[in-house]
Amino acid sequence: MDDVLITGLGALSPLGSGVDAFWRGMGTADTAPVKVPDPLARMDHPLMYLVPEADLPDGPEELDGLPLGRGSQFALEAAREAVRDAGLDGAAGVPDPRRMAVILGSGMGDTDLHERWWTGTDPDSARWAPVYPMASAVASWTGAQGSATCVSNACSASGYALSEGADLIRSGEADVVIAGGAEAYSRVALACFNRLGAIDPERCRPFAADRGGTLFGEGSAVLVLESAAHARARGVRTVYGRLAGAGWSCDAHHPTAPEPGGAQIERAMREALRQAGVSAAPGERGLGFVVPHGTGTDLNDVVESRILDALAGGPDGRAPLYSLKALIGHTGGAAGAFAALAAVLMLHHGTVPSNVPVGALDPECPVRLPAGPTPVAAPYGLVNAYAFGGNNISLVFGEAGS
């Protein structure tokens, strides 16, 4: 079975525009949420990690007559960078369009178009507009004629998108897949989490003893997945890593809460590790790090950290965790793609950056969160993404030559 390589990266995040800004921000480990500039966000905690105003894309507001909201504009921005990075924007590098697909994940899509219409702040957005057009928009821009799919199973959406992209390549349906996710500010989504009492009043503090919930972030992360044979044939020089394993599962337990025993979360992790031929314990075929789902909500953090500890065989086997949401917040349907982007960059650079300080850790969360940069000690990283409805996915990424 052919390897699924990562040959291009793109990002627009609260850390700025571009992958370089994202990696620099990971190294700095210094961000803070802001109050959303929305006078209609009348709620207790109108806080988010937003894309900086200076880095917002200029448009387009339409593509081939299709109105685009903030989420789709983010996706296009990240996809453009990823395609350029992969060398797919020149005559010599463009694949057969019939063999190129786009799969993106989003929880809320272009809901902002409808929110502006509901409130009367933008009468022009009253025209018909789909909520999840981002994959179609990116496919239209690239000319891709393979599958164009938007996955919308909440906060694990882009993790599923990456896994489905790898499946298309391994099954021979595609040579190149533009995969990832995008999420933008939604007043409805933020209000729902306020009503659930799931918003931290200060910042996102996964695994902290006094965490008070999560805080949302926005942006887009896109990875170009490519079969090893296709990459070799076109002479790709930079390979960031490979998607070595994926595991899906569903709790079937509760609309919003994870199953307290975590049996299906563990099942997803074990399957991803099995496919990659990797152990959660230390060693040559062990994990160099984990990018956890780690939202800052009470039960989620406890369940995930206990399973990671059990799989590692206790304190001596714990791989270092990189808590991305403490840096950029919970990016909803784009969270899995952002975690994958972080994992691939850590493998590529050989370093797990410093974690954002969150204070004293919850004694019920046996995790290892290094305060300083840590060398990647093994050539594999585990990424977890979970969602409402118990939708779980785990992905294992490896170094290009591993």
Coordinates of C-alpha atoms in Angstrom, one line a residue:
M1 CA 0.0 0.0 0.0
D2 CA 1.4 3.4 -1.0
D3 CA 2.4 5.9 1.6
V4 CA 0.3 9.0 2.1
L5 CA 2.8 11.9 2.2
I6 CA 2.3 15.5 3.3
T7 CA 3.8 17.7 0.5
G8 CA 2.2 21.1 1.2
L9 CA 1.0 23.2 4.2
G10 CA -1.2 26.3 4.5
A11 CA -2.6 28.2 7.5
L12 CA -4.5 31.2 8.6
S13 CA -4.8 31.4 12.4
P14 CA -4.9 33.6 15.5
L15 CA -1.1 33.6 15.2
G16 CA -1.3 35.4 11.8
S17 CA -1.2 34.5 8.1
G18 CA 0.9 31.6 6.9
V19 CA 2.6 28.5 8.2
D20 CA 5.7 30.4 9.1
A21 CA 3.7 32.7 11.4
F22 CA 2.0 29.6 12.9
W23 CA 5.3 28.0 13.7
R24 CA 6.8 31.2 15.1
G25 CA 3.7 31.6 17.3
M26 CA 4.1 28.0 18.6
G27 CA 7.6 28.9 19.6
T28 CA 6.6 32.1 21.3
A29 CA 3.8 30.5 23.3
D30 CA 2.2 33.8 24.0
T31 CA -1.4 34.6 22.9
A32 CA -4.6 35.8 24.5
P33 CA -8.2 35.8 23.6
V34 CA -10.0 39.1 22.8
K35 CA -13.6 40.3 23.1
V36 CA -15.3 39.7 19.8
P37 CA -16.1 43.0 18.0
D38 CA -19.8 42.2 17.7
P39 CA -22.3 44.5 19.4
L40 CA -24.9 41.7 19.2
A41 CA -22.8 39.2 21.2
R42 CA -24.8 39.9 24.3
M43 CA -23.5 37.0 26.4
D44 CA -21.5 36.4 29.6
H45 CA -18.2 35.5 27.9
P46 CA -17.9 37.0 24.3
L47 CA -14.2 35.9 24.1
M48 CA -12.3 34.2 21.3
Y49 CA -8.9 33.8 19.7
L50 CA -9.5 35.7 16.5
V51 CA -7.5 36.0 13.3
P52 CA -5.8 39.4 13.5
E53 CA -7.5 42.1 11.6
A54 CA -4.4 42.8 9.6
D55 CA -4.3 39.2 8.4
L56 CA -7.9 38.9 7.3
P57 CA -8.2 37.9 3.6
D58 CA -9.4 40.6 1.2
G59 CA -11.9 38.2 -0.4
P60 CA -13.2 37.1 -2.7
E61 CA -16.8 37.5 -1.4
E62 CA -18.0 35.4 -4.3
L63 CA -16.6 32.6 -6.4
D64 CA -18.3 31.7 -9.7
G65 CA -21.4 33.4 -8.4
L66 CA -21.3 31.5 -5.1
P67 CA -21.4 33.8 -2.0
L68 CA -18.6 33.0 0.4
G69 CA -18.6 33.6 4.1
R70 CA -15.7 34.1 6.5
G71 CA -15.0 30.4 6.8
S72 CA -14.8 29.8 3.1
Q73 CA -12.5 32.8 2.6
F74 CA -10.3 31.4 5.4
A75 CA -10.2 28.0 3.6
L76 CA -9.3 29.5 0.3
E77 CA -6.5 31.5 1.9
A78 CA -4.9 28.4 3.5
A79 CA -5.5 26.2 0.4
R80 CA -3.7 28.7 -1.8
E81 CA -0.6 28.6 0.4
A82 CA -0.7 24.8 0.6
V83 CA -1.0 24.4 -3.1
R84 CA 1.9 26.8 -3.7
D85 CA 4.0 25.1 -1.1
A86 CA 3.4 21.7 -2.7
G87 CA 4.4 23.1 -6.1
L88 CA 1.1 22.3 -7.6
D89 CA 0.5 25.8 -9.0
G90 CA 2.8 25.5 -12.0
A91 CA 2.4 23.8 -15.4
A92 CA 4.9 21.1 -14.5
G93 CA 3.3 20.3 -11.2
V94 CA -0.4 20.3 -11.7
P95 CA -1.9 16.8 -11.4
D96 CA -4.6 15.3 -13.5
P97 CA -7.7 17.2 -12.2
R98 CA -9.7 14.0 -12.3
R99 CA -7.2 12.6 -9.8
M100 CA -7.3 15.5 -7.4
A101 CA -9.9 15.8 -4.6
V102 CA -10.8 18.3 -1.8
I103 CA -12.1 17.3 1.6
L104 CA -12.5 20.0 4.3
G105 CA -14.1 19.9 7.7
S106 CA -16.1 22.6 9.5
G107 CA -18.5 22.7 12.3
M108 CA -20.3 26.0 11.4
G109 CA -19.3 26.6 7.8
D110 CA -20.5 29.9 6.4
T111 CA -23.1 30.4 9.1
D112 CA -22.0 34.1 9.3
L113 CA -23.9 34.8 6.0
H114 CA -27.1 33.6 7.6
E115 CA -26.5 35.3 10.9
R116 CA -26.1 38.7 9.2
W117 CA -29.3 38.1 7.3
W118 CA -31.2 37.1 10.5
T119 CA -30.2 40.3 12.3
G120 CA -30.7 42.5 9.3
T121 CA -27.1 43.8 9.4
D122 CA -26.5 42.7 5.8
P123 CA -29.6 42.6 3.7
D124 CA -27.6 41.4 0.6
S125 CA -26.9 38.1 2.4
A126 CA -30.6 37.3 2.3
R127 CA -30.0 35.6 -1.1
W128 CA -29.8 31.8 -1.0
A129 CA -26.4 30.6 0.2
P130 CA -25.2 27.1 1.2
V131 CA -23.8 26.7 4.7
Y132 CA -21.0 24.4 3.7
P133 CA -19.5 25.5 0.4
M134 CA -15.8 25.6 1.3
A135 CA -14.8 22.3 -0.3
S136 CA -16.6 23.3 -3.5
A137 CA -15.0 26.7 -3.5
V138 CA -11.5 25.3 -3.1
A139 CA -12.2 22.7 -5.8
S140 CA -13.5 25.4 -8.1
W141 CA -10.4 27.5 -7.5
T142 CA -8.0 24.6 -8.1
G143 CA -9.9 23.0 -10.9
A144 CA -10.0 19.7 -9.0
Q145 CA -12.5 17.3 -10.5
G146 CA -12.4 14.5 -8.0
S147 CA -14.4 14.4 -4.8
A148 CA -15.3 17.7 -3.2
T149 CA -16.7 17.0 0.2
C150 CA -17.3 19.1 3.3
V151 CA -17.4 17.1 6.5
S152 CA -19.4 18.6 9.3
N153 CA -19.4 16.3 12.3
A154 CA -18.6 19.0 14.7
C155 CA -15.2 19.3 16.4
S156 CA -13.7 16.2 14.8
A157 CA -14.6 17.2 11.3
S158 CA -11.2 18.1 9.9
G159 CA -9.6 15.0 11.5
Y160 CA -12.1 12.9 9.6
A161 CA -11.4 14.9 6.4
L162 CA -7.7 14.1 6.6
S163 CA -8.5 10.4 7.2
E164 CA -10.9 10.3 4.3
G165 CA -8.4 12.0 2.1
A166 CA -5.8 9.3 3.0
D167 CA -8.4 6.6 2.2
L168 CA -9.0 8.1 -1.3
I169 CA -5.3 7.9 -2.0
R170 CA -4.8 4.4 -0.6
S171 CA -7.8 3.1 -2.5
G172 CA -6.4 4.5 -5.8
E173 CA -9.3 7.0 -6.2
A174 CA -6.9 10.0 -6.0
D175 CA -3.3 11.0 -6.3
V176 CA -3.6 14.3 -4.5
V177 CA -6.1 15.5 -1.8
I178 CA -6.3 19.0 -0.5
A179 CA -7.5 18.3 3.1
G180 CA -8.0 20.2 6.3
G181 CA -10.6 22.4 7.9
A182 CA -11.8 26.0 8.5
E183 CA -13.9 27.7 11.2
A184 CA -14.9 31.3 11.7
Y185 CA -16.6 33.3 14.4
S186 CA -20.3 32.4 14.8
R187 CA -22.5 34.3 17.2
V188 CA -24.8 31.2 17.5
A189 CA -22.0 28.8 18.3
L190 CA -20.5 31.1 20.9
A191 CA -23.9 31.7 22.5
C192 CA -24.6 28.0 22.6
F193 CA -21.4 27.3 24.6
N194 CA -22.2 30.2 26.9
R195 CA -25.6 28.7 27.6
L196 CA -23.9 25.3 28.2
G197 CA -21.6 27.0 30.8
A198 CA -18.7 25.6 28.8
I199 CA -16.7 28.9 28.3
D200 CA -13.7 29.7 30.4
P201 CA -13.9 33.3 31.6
E202 CA -10.2 33.9 31.1
R203 CA -8.5 31.8 28.4
C204 CA -8.3 28.2 27.2
R205 CA -6.5 26.1 30.0
P206 CA -6.6 22.4 29.1
F207 CA -5.7 20.1 32.0
A208 CA -5.4 23.0 34.5
A209 CA -6.8 22.4 38.0
D210 CA -9.0 25.5 37.8
R211 CA -10.0 25.3 34.1
G212 CA -13.5 26.7 33.5
G213 CA -14.3 25.4 30.0
T214 CA -13.0 26.0 26.5
L215 CA -12.6 29.1 24.4
F216 CA -13.0 29.2 20.7
G217 CA -10.5 30.1 18.0
E218 CA -10.9 30.6 14.3
G219 CA -8.9 30.1 11.1
S220 CA -8.0 27.4 8.6
A221 CA -5.3 24.7 8.3
V222 CA -4.9 22.8 5.0
L223 CA -2.5 20.0 4.2
V224 CA -1.7 18.6 0.7
L225 CA -1.8 14.8 0.9
E226 CA -0.2 12.9 -1.9
S227 CA 0.7 9.4 -2.8
A228 CA 4.4 8.6 -2.6
A229 CA 4.4 7.3 -6.2
H230 CA 2.9 10.5 -7.5
A231 CA 5.2 12.7 -5.4
R232 CA 8.3 10.8 -6.7
A233 CA 7.1 11.0 -10.3
R234 CA 6.9 14.8 -10.2
G235 CA 10.1 15.2 -8.2
V236 CA 8.8 16.6 -5.0
R237 CA 11.7 17.9 -2.9
T238 CA 10.1 18.7 0.4
V239 CA 8.1 16.1 2.3
Y240 CA 6.9 17.2 5.7
G241 CA 5.8 13.7 6.9
R242 CA 3.3 11.0 6.3
L243 CA -0.1 10.1 7.6
A244 CA 0.7 6.6 8.9
G245 CA -2.5 5.6 10.7
A246 CA -6.1 6.6 11.6
G247 CA -8.8 5.3 13.9
W248 CA -12.5 6.2 14.1
S249 CA -15.1 5.4 16.7
C250 CA -18.3 6.7 18.2
D251 CA -19.3 6.7 21.9
A252 CA -23.0 6.5 21.2
H253 CA -23.4 7.8 24.8
H254 CA -24.5 11.4 25.0
P255 CA -25.2 14.4 22.7
T256 CA -22.4 16.5 24.2
A257 CA -20.4 14.6 26.9
P258 CA -17.8 11.8 26.3
E259 CA -18.5 8.4 27.8
P260 CA -16.7 8.5 31.2
G261 CA -14.9 5.2 30.7
G262 CA -13.5 6.3 27.4
A263 CA -13.7 2.9 25.8
Q264 CA -14.3 4.2 22.3
I265 CA -11.7 7.0 22.6
E266 CA -9.2 4.3 23.5
R267 CA -10.4 2.2 20.6
A268 CA -9.7 5.0 18.1
M269 CA -6.2 5.6 19.6
R270 CA -5.3 1.9 19.5
E271 CA -6.5 1.5 15.9
A272 CA -4.4 4.5 14.7
L273 CA -1.4 3.2 16.5
R274 CA -2.0 -0.3 15.1
Q275 CA -2.2 0.9 11.5
A276 CA 1.0 2.9 12.0
G277 CA 2.8 0.0 13.7
V278 CA 3.6 2.3 16.7
S279 CA 3.5 1.9 20.4
A280 CA 2.3 4.5 22.9
A281 CA 5.3 3.5 25.1
P282 CA 8.8 4.9 24.5
G283 CA 11.2 3.3 22.1
E284 CA 12.2 3.4 18.4
R285 CA 8.6 2.6 17.4
G286 CA 7.1 4.8 20.1
L287 CA 5.5 8.2 20.2
G288 CA 7.6 11.3 20.1
F289 CA 4.7 13.5 21.3
V290 CA 0.9 13.8 21.5
V291 CA -1.3 16.7 20.4
P292 CA -4.4 16.0 22.5
H293 CA -7.9 17.1 21.9
G294 CA -7.7 18.7 25.4
T295 CA -10.4 21.4 25.3
G296 CA -10.3 22.6 28.8
T297 CA -13.7 21.1 29.7
D298 CA -13.8 19.0 32.8
L299 CA -14.6 15.5 31.7
N300 CA -13.0 15.6 28.3
D301 CA -9.6 16.4 29.7
V302 CA -9.8 13.7 32.5
V303 CA -10.9 10.9 30.2
E304 CA -8.3 11.6 27.5
S305 CA -5.4 12.0 29.9
R306 CA -6.3 8.8 31.8
I307 CA -6.4 6.8 28.6
L308 CA -3.1 8.3 27.3
D309 CA -1.5 7.4 30.7
A310 CA -2.8 3.8 30.5
L311 CA -1.6 3.3 27.0
A312 CA 1.8 4.6 27.9
G313 CA 2.1 2.2 30.8
G314 CA 2.4 4.9 33.5
P315 CA 4.6 7.9 34.2
D316 CA 7.8 6.5 32.7
G317 CA 6.3 6.0 29.3
R318 CA 4.4 9.3 28.9
A319 CA 5.2 11.1 25.7
P320 CA 5.3 14.9 25.9
L321 CA 2.0 16.6 25.2
Y322 CA 1.7 19.8 23.1
S323 CA -1.5 21.6 24.1
L324 CA -2.3 23.5 21.0
K325 CA -5.7 24.8 22.2
A326 CA -3.9 26.7 25.1
L327 CA -2.3 28.7 22.3
I328 CA -5.0 29.3 19.7
G329 CA -8.2 28.1 21.4
H330 CA -10.6 25.4 20.3
T331 CA -11.0 25.9 16.5
G332 CA -14.1 23.7 16.3
G333 CA -14.3 21.7 13.1
A334 CA -10.8 22.9 12.1
A335 CA -9.2 21.6 15.4
G336 CA -8.1 18.3 14.0
A337 CA -6.4 19.9 11.0
F338 CA -4.6 22.5 13.1
A339 CA -3.4 19.7 15.4
A340 CA -2.2 17.8 12.4
L341 CA -0.4 20.9 11.1
A342 CA 1.3 21.3 14.5
A343 CA 2.3 17.6 14.6
V344 CA 3.8 17.7 11.1
L345 CA 5.7 20.9 11.8
M346 CA 7.1 19.3 15.1
L347 CA 8.2 16.2 13.2
H348 CA 9.7 18.4 10.4
H349 CA 11.7 20.6 12.8
G350 CA 12.4 17.9 15.4
T351 CA 11.1 20.0 18.3
V352 CA 8.1 20.1 20.6
P353 CA 7.8 23.8 21.5
S354 CA 7.1 25.1 24.9
N355 CA 3.6 24.8 26.2
V356 CA 1.6 27.8 27.1
P357 CA 1.6 27.9 31.0
V358 CA -1.8 27.0 32.3
G359 CA -1.1 26.9 36.1
A360 CA -1.3 24.0 38.4
L361 CA -2.4 20.8 36.6
D362 CA -5.5 18.8 37.7
P363 CA -4.3 15.8 39.7
E364 CA -6.8 13.7 37.8
C365 CA -5.0 14.6 34.5
P366 CA -1.8 12.6 34.5
V367 CA -0.1 14.4 31.6
R368 CA 3.3 15.7 30.8
L369 CA 3.3 19.3 29.5
P370 CA 6.9 20.4 29.1
A371 CA 7.5 24.1 30.0
G372 CA 10.4 24.4 27.6
P373 CA 11.3 23.1 24.1
T374 CA 11.8 19.4 23.9
P375 CA 13.5 17.3 21.2
V376 CA 11.2 14.9 19.4
A377 CA 12.6 11.6 20.7
A378 CA 10.7 9.2 18.3
P379 CA 9.6 9.8 14.7
Y380 CA 5.8 9.6 15.4
G381 CA 3.2 11.9 16.8
L382 CA -0.4 11.1 17.8
V383 CA -3.3 13.6 17.2
N384 CA -6.7 13.3 18.8
A385 CA -9.9 15.1 17.9
Y386 CA -13.3 14.4 19.5
A387 CA -16.8 15.9 19.0
F388 CA -20.3 16.2 20.2
G389 CA -22.2 13.0 19.6
G390 CA -19.1 11.0 20.6
N391 CA -17.4 11.2 17.2
N392 CA -13.8 10.3 17.9
I393 CA -10.7 10.2 15.6
S394 CA -7.1 9.6 16.2
L395 CA -4.3 10.1 13.6
V396 CA -0.7 9.1 13.7
F397 CA 1.9 11.1 11.7
G398 CA 5.4 9.9 11.0
E399 CA 8.6 11.5 9.7
A400 CA 8.9 11.1 6.0
G401 CA 11.5 8.3 6.2
S402 CA 10.0 6.5 9.2

